PDB file of C-alpha atoms in Angstrom:
ATOM      1  CA  MET U  11     259.693 166.979 201.289  1.00 73.00           C
ATOM      2  CA  LYS U  12     260.410 169.399 204.082  1.00 90.00           C
ATOM      3  CA  ASN U  13     257.958 171.040 206.528  1.00 89.00           C
ATOM      4  CA  ARG U  14     258.442 174.489 204.892  1.00 93.00           C
ATOM      5  CA  GLU U  15     258.086 173.202 201.377  1.00 93.00           C
ATOM      6  CA  LEU U  16     254.858 171.742 202.115  1.00 94.00           C
ATOM      7  CA  GLU U  17     253.672 174.685 203.977  1.00 97.00           C
ATOM      8  CA  ALA U  18     254.552 176.985 201.012  1.00 96.00           C
ATOM      9  CA  TYR U  19     252.873 174.683 198.611  1.00 94.00           C
ATOM     10  CA  LEU U  20     249.631 174.512 200.711  1.00 96.00           C
ATOM     11  CA  HIS U  21     249.600 178.488 201.085  1.00 98.00           C
ATOM     12  CA  HIS U  22     250.291 179.008 197.340  1.00 97.00           C
ATOM     13  CA  HIS U  23     247.889 176.298 196.046  1.00 95.00           C
ATOM     14  CA  ILE U  24     245.192 176.152 198.716  1.00 96.00           C
ATOM     15  CA  PRO U  25     244.963 179.896 199.830  1.00 97.00           C
ATOM     16  CA  VAL U  26     242.576 179.038 202.682  1.00 97.00           C
ATOM     17  CA  SER U  27     245.473 177.260 204.587  1.00 98.00           C
ATOM     18  CA  LYS U  28     247.279 180.694 204.724  1.00 98.00           C
ATOM     19  CA  SER U  29     244.156 182.544 205.722  1.00 97.00           C
ATOM     20  CA  LEU U  30     243.612 180.153 208.666  1.00 98.00           C
ATOM     21  CA  GLY U  31     247.250 180.349 209.662  1.00 98.00           C
ATOM     22  CA  ILE U  32     247.882 176.565 209.208  1.00 98.00           C
ATOM     23  CA  GLY U  33     251.456 175.535 209.603  1.00 98.00           C
ATOM     24  CA  VAL U  34     253.243 172.193 209.100  1.00 98.00           C
ATOM     25  CA  ASN U  35     254.957 170.752 212.296  1.00 97.00           C
ATOM     26  CA  THR U  36     255.912 167.534 210.674  1.00 96.00           C
ATOM     27  CA  CYS U  37     255.994 166.303 207.106  1.00 94.00           C
ATOM     28  CA  SER U  38     257.069 162.795 206.026  1.00 92.00           C
ATOM     29  CA  VAL U  39     255.649 159.879 203.965  1.00 89.00           C
ATOM     30  CA  LYS U  40     254.624 158.285 207.312  1.00 91.00           C
ATOM     31  CA  ASN U  41     253.385 161.154 209.313  1.00 95.00           C
ATOM     32  CA  ILE U  42     251.991 164.598 208.747  1.00 97.00           C
ATOM     33  CA  GLU U  43     251.249 167.203 211.571  1.00 98.00           C
ATOM     34  CA  LEU U  44     249.517 170.445 210.822  1.00 98.00           C
ATOM     35  CA  ILE U  45     248.728 173.203 213.262  1.00 98.00           C
ATOM     36  CA  ALA U  46     245.923 175.775 213.321  1.00 98.00           C
ATOM     37  CA  PRO U  47     246.155 178.803 215.874  1.00 99.00           C
ATOM     38  CA  LEU U  48     243.167 179.589 217.952  1.00 98.00           C
ATOM     39  CA  LYS U  49     243.748 183.278 217.497  1.00 98.00           C
ATOM     40  CA  ILE U  50     242.786 183.205 213.878  1.00 97.00           C
ATOM     41  CA  ASN U  51     240.236 180.365 214.020  1.00 98.00           C
ATOM     42  CA  ILE U  52     238.380 181.720 217.233  1.00 98.00           C
ATOM     43  CA  ASN U  53     234.538 181.575 217.321  1.00 98.00           C
ATOM     44  CA  HIS U  54     232.089 183.589 219.408  1.00 97.00           C
ATOM     45  CA  MET U  55     232.629 181.013 222.275  1.00 97.00           C
ATOM     46  CA  ASN U  56     236.323 181.638 222.484  1.00 98.00           C
ATOM     47  CA  THR U  57     237.182 178.139 221.015  1.00 98.00           C
ATOM     48  CA  VAL U  58     238.278 176.946 217.549  1.00 98.00           C
ATOM     49  CA  PHE U  59     235.550 177.344 214.939  1.00 98.00           C
ATOM     50  CA  GLY U  60     234.298 173.777 213.808  1.00 97.00           C
ATOM     51  CA  GLY U  61     234.650 174.647 210.239  1.00 97.00           C
ATOM     52  CA  SER U  62     238.310 175.447 210.714  1.00 98.00           C
ATOM     53  CA  LEU U  63     238.812 171.995 212.432  1.00 98.00           C
ATOM     54  CA  SER U  64     237.228 170.479 209.517  1.00 98.00           C
ATOM     55  CA  VAL U  65     239.531 172.336 207.073  1.00 98.00           C
ATOM     56  CA  VAL U  66     242.701 171.444 208.977  1.00 98.00           C
ATOM     57  CA  GLY U  67     241.510 167.755 209.121  1.00 98.00           C
ATOM     58  CA  ILE U  68     240.959 167.732 205.254  1.00 98.00           C
ATOM     59  CA  LEU U  69     244.386 169.530 204.553  1.00 98.00           C
ATOM     60  CA  ALA U  70     246.262 167.046 206.926  1.00 98.00           C
ATOM     61  CA  GLY U  71     244.716 164.052 205.086  1.00 97.00           C
ATOM     62  CA  TRP U  72     245.415 165.692 201.639  1.00 96.00           C
ATOM     63  CA  SER U  73     249.007 166.325 202.626  1.00 96.00           C
ATOM     64  CA  LEU U  74     249.602 162.754 203.694  1.00 95.00           C
ATOM     65  CA  VAL U  75     248.424 161.571 200.211  1.00 94.00           C
ATOM     66  CA  TYR U  76     250.580 164.346 198.626  1.00 92.00           C
ATOM     67  CA  ALA U  77     253.623 163.304 200.602  1.00 91.00           C
ATOM     68  CA  GLN U  78     253.042 159.770 199.413  1.00 87.00           C
ATOM     69  CA  LEU U  79     253.227 160.569 195.712  1.00 83.00           C
ATOM     70  CA  GLU U  80     255.101 162.501 193.056  1.00 65.00           C
ATOM     71  CA  ALA U  81     252.344 165.009 193.745  1.00 61.00           C
ATOM     72  CA  GLU U  82     253.022 167.446 190.990  1.00 63.00           C
ATOM     73  CA  LYS U  83     252.034 164.762 188.493  1.00 76.00           C
ATOM     74  CA  HIS U  84     248.771 164.014 190.175  1.00 86.00           C
ATOM     75  CA  GLN U  85     245.499 165.567 191.052  1.00 90.00           C
ATOM     76  CA  ILE U  86     244.331 165.010 194.594  1.00 93.00           C
ATOM     77  CA  VAL U  87     240.745 165.706 195.541  1.00 95.00           C
ATOM     78  CA  ILE U  88     238.484 164.930 198.643  1.00 97.00           C
ATOM     79  CA  GLN U  89     235.510 162.897 197.669  1.00 97.00           C
ATOM     80  CA  GLU U  90     233.864 162.715 201.090  1.00 98.00           C
ATOM     81  CA  ASN U  91     234.707 163.320 204.787  1.00 98.00           C
ATOM     82  CA  ASN U  92     233.337 163.059 208.153  1.00 98.00           C
ATOM     83  CA  ILE U  93     234.363 164.825 211.396  1.00 98.00           C
ATOM     84  CA  ARG U  94     233.355 164.149 214.998  1.00 98.00           C
ATOM     85  CA  TYR U  95     233.646 166.928 217.337  1.00 98.00           C
ATOM     86  CA  LEU U  96     234.338 165.448 220.890  1.00 98.00           C
ATOM     87  CA  LYS U  97     235.255 168.494 222.738  1.00 98.00           C
ATOM     88  CA  PRO U  98     235.658 172.223 222.298  1.00 98.00           C
ATOM     89  CA  ALA U  99     239.292 173.277 221.515  1.00 98.00           C
ATOM     90  CA  ASN U 100     240.282 176.419 223.616  1.00 98.00           C
ATOM     91  CA  GLY U 101     243.818 176.600 222.254  1.00 98.00           C
ATOM     92  CA  ASP U 102     245.925 175.730 219.073  1.00 98.00           C
ATOM     93  CA  VAL U 103     244.948 172.631 217.260  1.00 99.00           C
ATOM     94  CA  ARG U 104     247.172 169.984 215.887  1.00 99.00           C
ATOM     95  CA  ALA U 105     245.907 167.582 213.275  1.00 99.00           C
ATOM     96  CA  ILE U 106     247.936 164.329 212.975  1.00 98.00           C
ATOM     97  CA  CYS U 107     247.516 161.805 210.232  1.00 96.00           C
ATOM     98  CA  LYS U 108     249.759 158.654 210.066  1.00 93.00           C
ATOM     99  CA  TYR U 109     250.451 156.173 207.314  1.00 87.00           C
ATOM    100  CA  ASP U 110     249.080 153.153 209.246  1.00 83.00           C
ATOM    101  CA  ASN U 111     247.481 150.746 206.693  1.00 78.00           C
ATOM    102  CA  HIS U 112     249.936 149.360 204.258  1.00 81.00           C
ATOM    103  CA  THR U 113     247.246 146.972 202.720  1.00 86.00           C
ATOM    104  CA  MET U 114     244.985 149.845 201.871  1.00 85.00           C
ATOM    105  CA  TRP U 115     247.987 151.877 200.316  1.00 86.00           C
ATOM    106  CA  SER U 116     249.053 148.848 198.420  1.00 88.00           C
ATOM    107  CA  ARG U 117     245.379 148.615 196.899  1.00 90.00           C
ATOM    108  CA  PHE U 118     245.509 152.247 196.214  1.00 89.00           C
ATOM    109  CA  HIS U 119     248.879 152.033 194.298  1.00 87.00           C
ATOM    110  CA  ARG U 120     247.784 148.995 192.373  1.00 90.00           C
ATOM    111  CA  ALA U 121     244.553 150.590 191.257  1.00 89.00           C
ATOM    112  CA  PHE U 122     246.351 153.926 190.432  1.00 87.00           C
ATOM    113  CA  GLN U 123     248.904 152.095 188.231  1.00 87.00           C
ATOM    114  CA  ARG U 124     246.172 150.003 186.418  1.00 90.00           C
ATOM    115  CA  LYS U 125     243.578 152.808 185.798  1.00 89.00           C
ATOM    116  CA  GLY U 126     245.392 156.058 186.293  1.00 87.00           C
ATOM    117  CA  LYS U 127     243.263 156.918 189.388  1.00 91.00           C
ATOM    118  CA  GLY U 128     242.876 155.590 192.962  1.00 92.00           C
ATOM    119  CA  ARG U 129     240.951 156.069 196.094  1.00 93.00           C
ATOM    120  CA  VAL U 130     242.299 156.124 199.660  1.00 93.00           C
ATOM    121  CA  GLN U 131     240.767 156.598 203.149  1.00 94.00           C
ATOM    122  CA  ILE U 132     242.595 158.679 205.579  1.00 95.00           C
ATOM    123  CA  ALA U 133     241.936 158.967 209.371  1.00 96.00           C
ATOM    124  CA  CYS U 134     243.237 162.061 211.419  1.00 98.00           C
ATOM    125  CA  ASN U 135     243.104 162.917 215.065  1.00 99.00           C
ATOM    126  CA  LEU U 136     242.748 166.481 216.052  1.00 99.00           C
ATOM    127  CA  PHE U 137     244.364 167.513 219.469  1.00 99.00           C
ATOM    128  CA  CYS U 138     244.226 170.617 221.482  1.00 98.00           C
ATOM    129  CA  ALA U 139     247.181 170.331 223.848  1.00 96.00           C
ATOM    130  CA  ASP U 140     247.294 166.689 224.467  1.00 95.00           C
ATOM    131  CA  GLU U 141     243.503 166.278 224.491  1.00 98.00           C
ATOM    132  CA  LEU U 142     241.601 164.555 221.585  1.00 99.00           C
ATOM    133  CA  VAL U 143     239.022 167.112 220.462  1.00 99.00           C
ATOM    134  CA  ALA U 144     237.948 165.738 217.054  1.00 99.00           C
ATOM    135  CA  THR U 145     238.361 162.789 214.776  1.00 99.00           C
ATOM    136  CA  PHE U 146     238.355 163.091 210.977  1.00 98.00           C
ATOM    137  CA  GLU U 147     238.036 160.637 208.156  1.00 97.00           C
ATOM    138  CA  GLY U 148     238.252 161.580 204.494  1.00 97.00           C
ATOM    139  CA  VAL U 149     238.280 159.682 201.194  1.00 97.00           C
ATOM    140  CA  TYR U 150     240.789 161.062 198.686  1.00 96.00           C
ATOM    141  CA  VAL U 151     240.791 160.382 195.003  1.00 95.00           C
ATOM    142  CA  VAL U 152     243.938 160.664 192.960  1.00 94.00           C
ATOM    143  CA  PHE U 153     243.977 161.101 189.214  1.00 91.00           C
ATOM    144  CA  ASN U 154     246.950 160.984 186.885  1.00 85.00           C
ATOM    145  CA  LYS U 155     247.251 164.643 185.418  1.00 76.00           C
ATOM    146  CA  LYS U 156     248.454 163.237 182.029  1.00 73.00           C
ATOM    147  CA  LEU U 157     245.240 161.181 181.786  1.00 66.00           C
ATOM    148  CA  LEU U 158     243.152 164.236 182.706  1.00 61.00           C
ATOM    149  CA  LEU U 159     244.681 166.320 179.980  1.00 58.00           C
ATOM    150  CA  ASN U 160     244.064 163.674 177.332  1.00 59.00           C
ATOM    151  CA  VAL U 161     240.335 163.534 178.093  1.00 50.00           C
TER     152      VAL U 161
END
């Protein structure tokens, strides 16, 4: 999948991504990088709003799961998440998620093939310039759409 394809998909299917001006810098099965501009996500302190940081983290993790799968055939939802705000972000923010735990993904794929659903935990780092401003962890659950339609 190409950067523009993922960005168009997000903007169409998850409209808040368009409202927040979220763009896709990198999209591959191994690496996702999203960007959120300060100008649209600014708060009263002239830094990026914490809720926007959370959303871009959630979307970056979601996008990594999406890139790993034939996503049109699956329903991806976030089950839980945690974000640690380390420093204020006074510029555009990049959320970076990497495929870095082969064992976890192997377990996910086995469970998904066996049960038609699987769970995976994703970690993302959020940067302003080259400074780490937040860390995000999310648990995503993926369901086979065919099984959902038969219920």
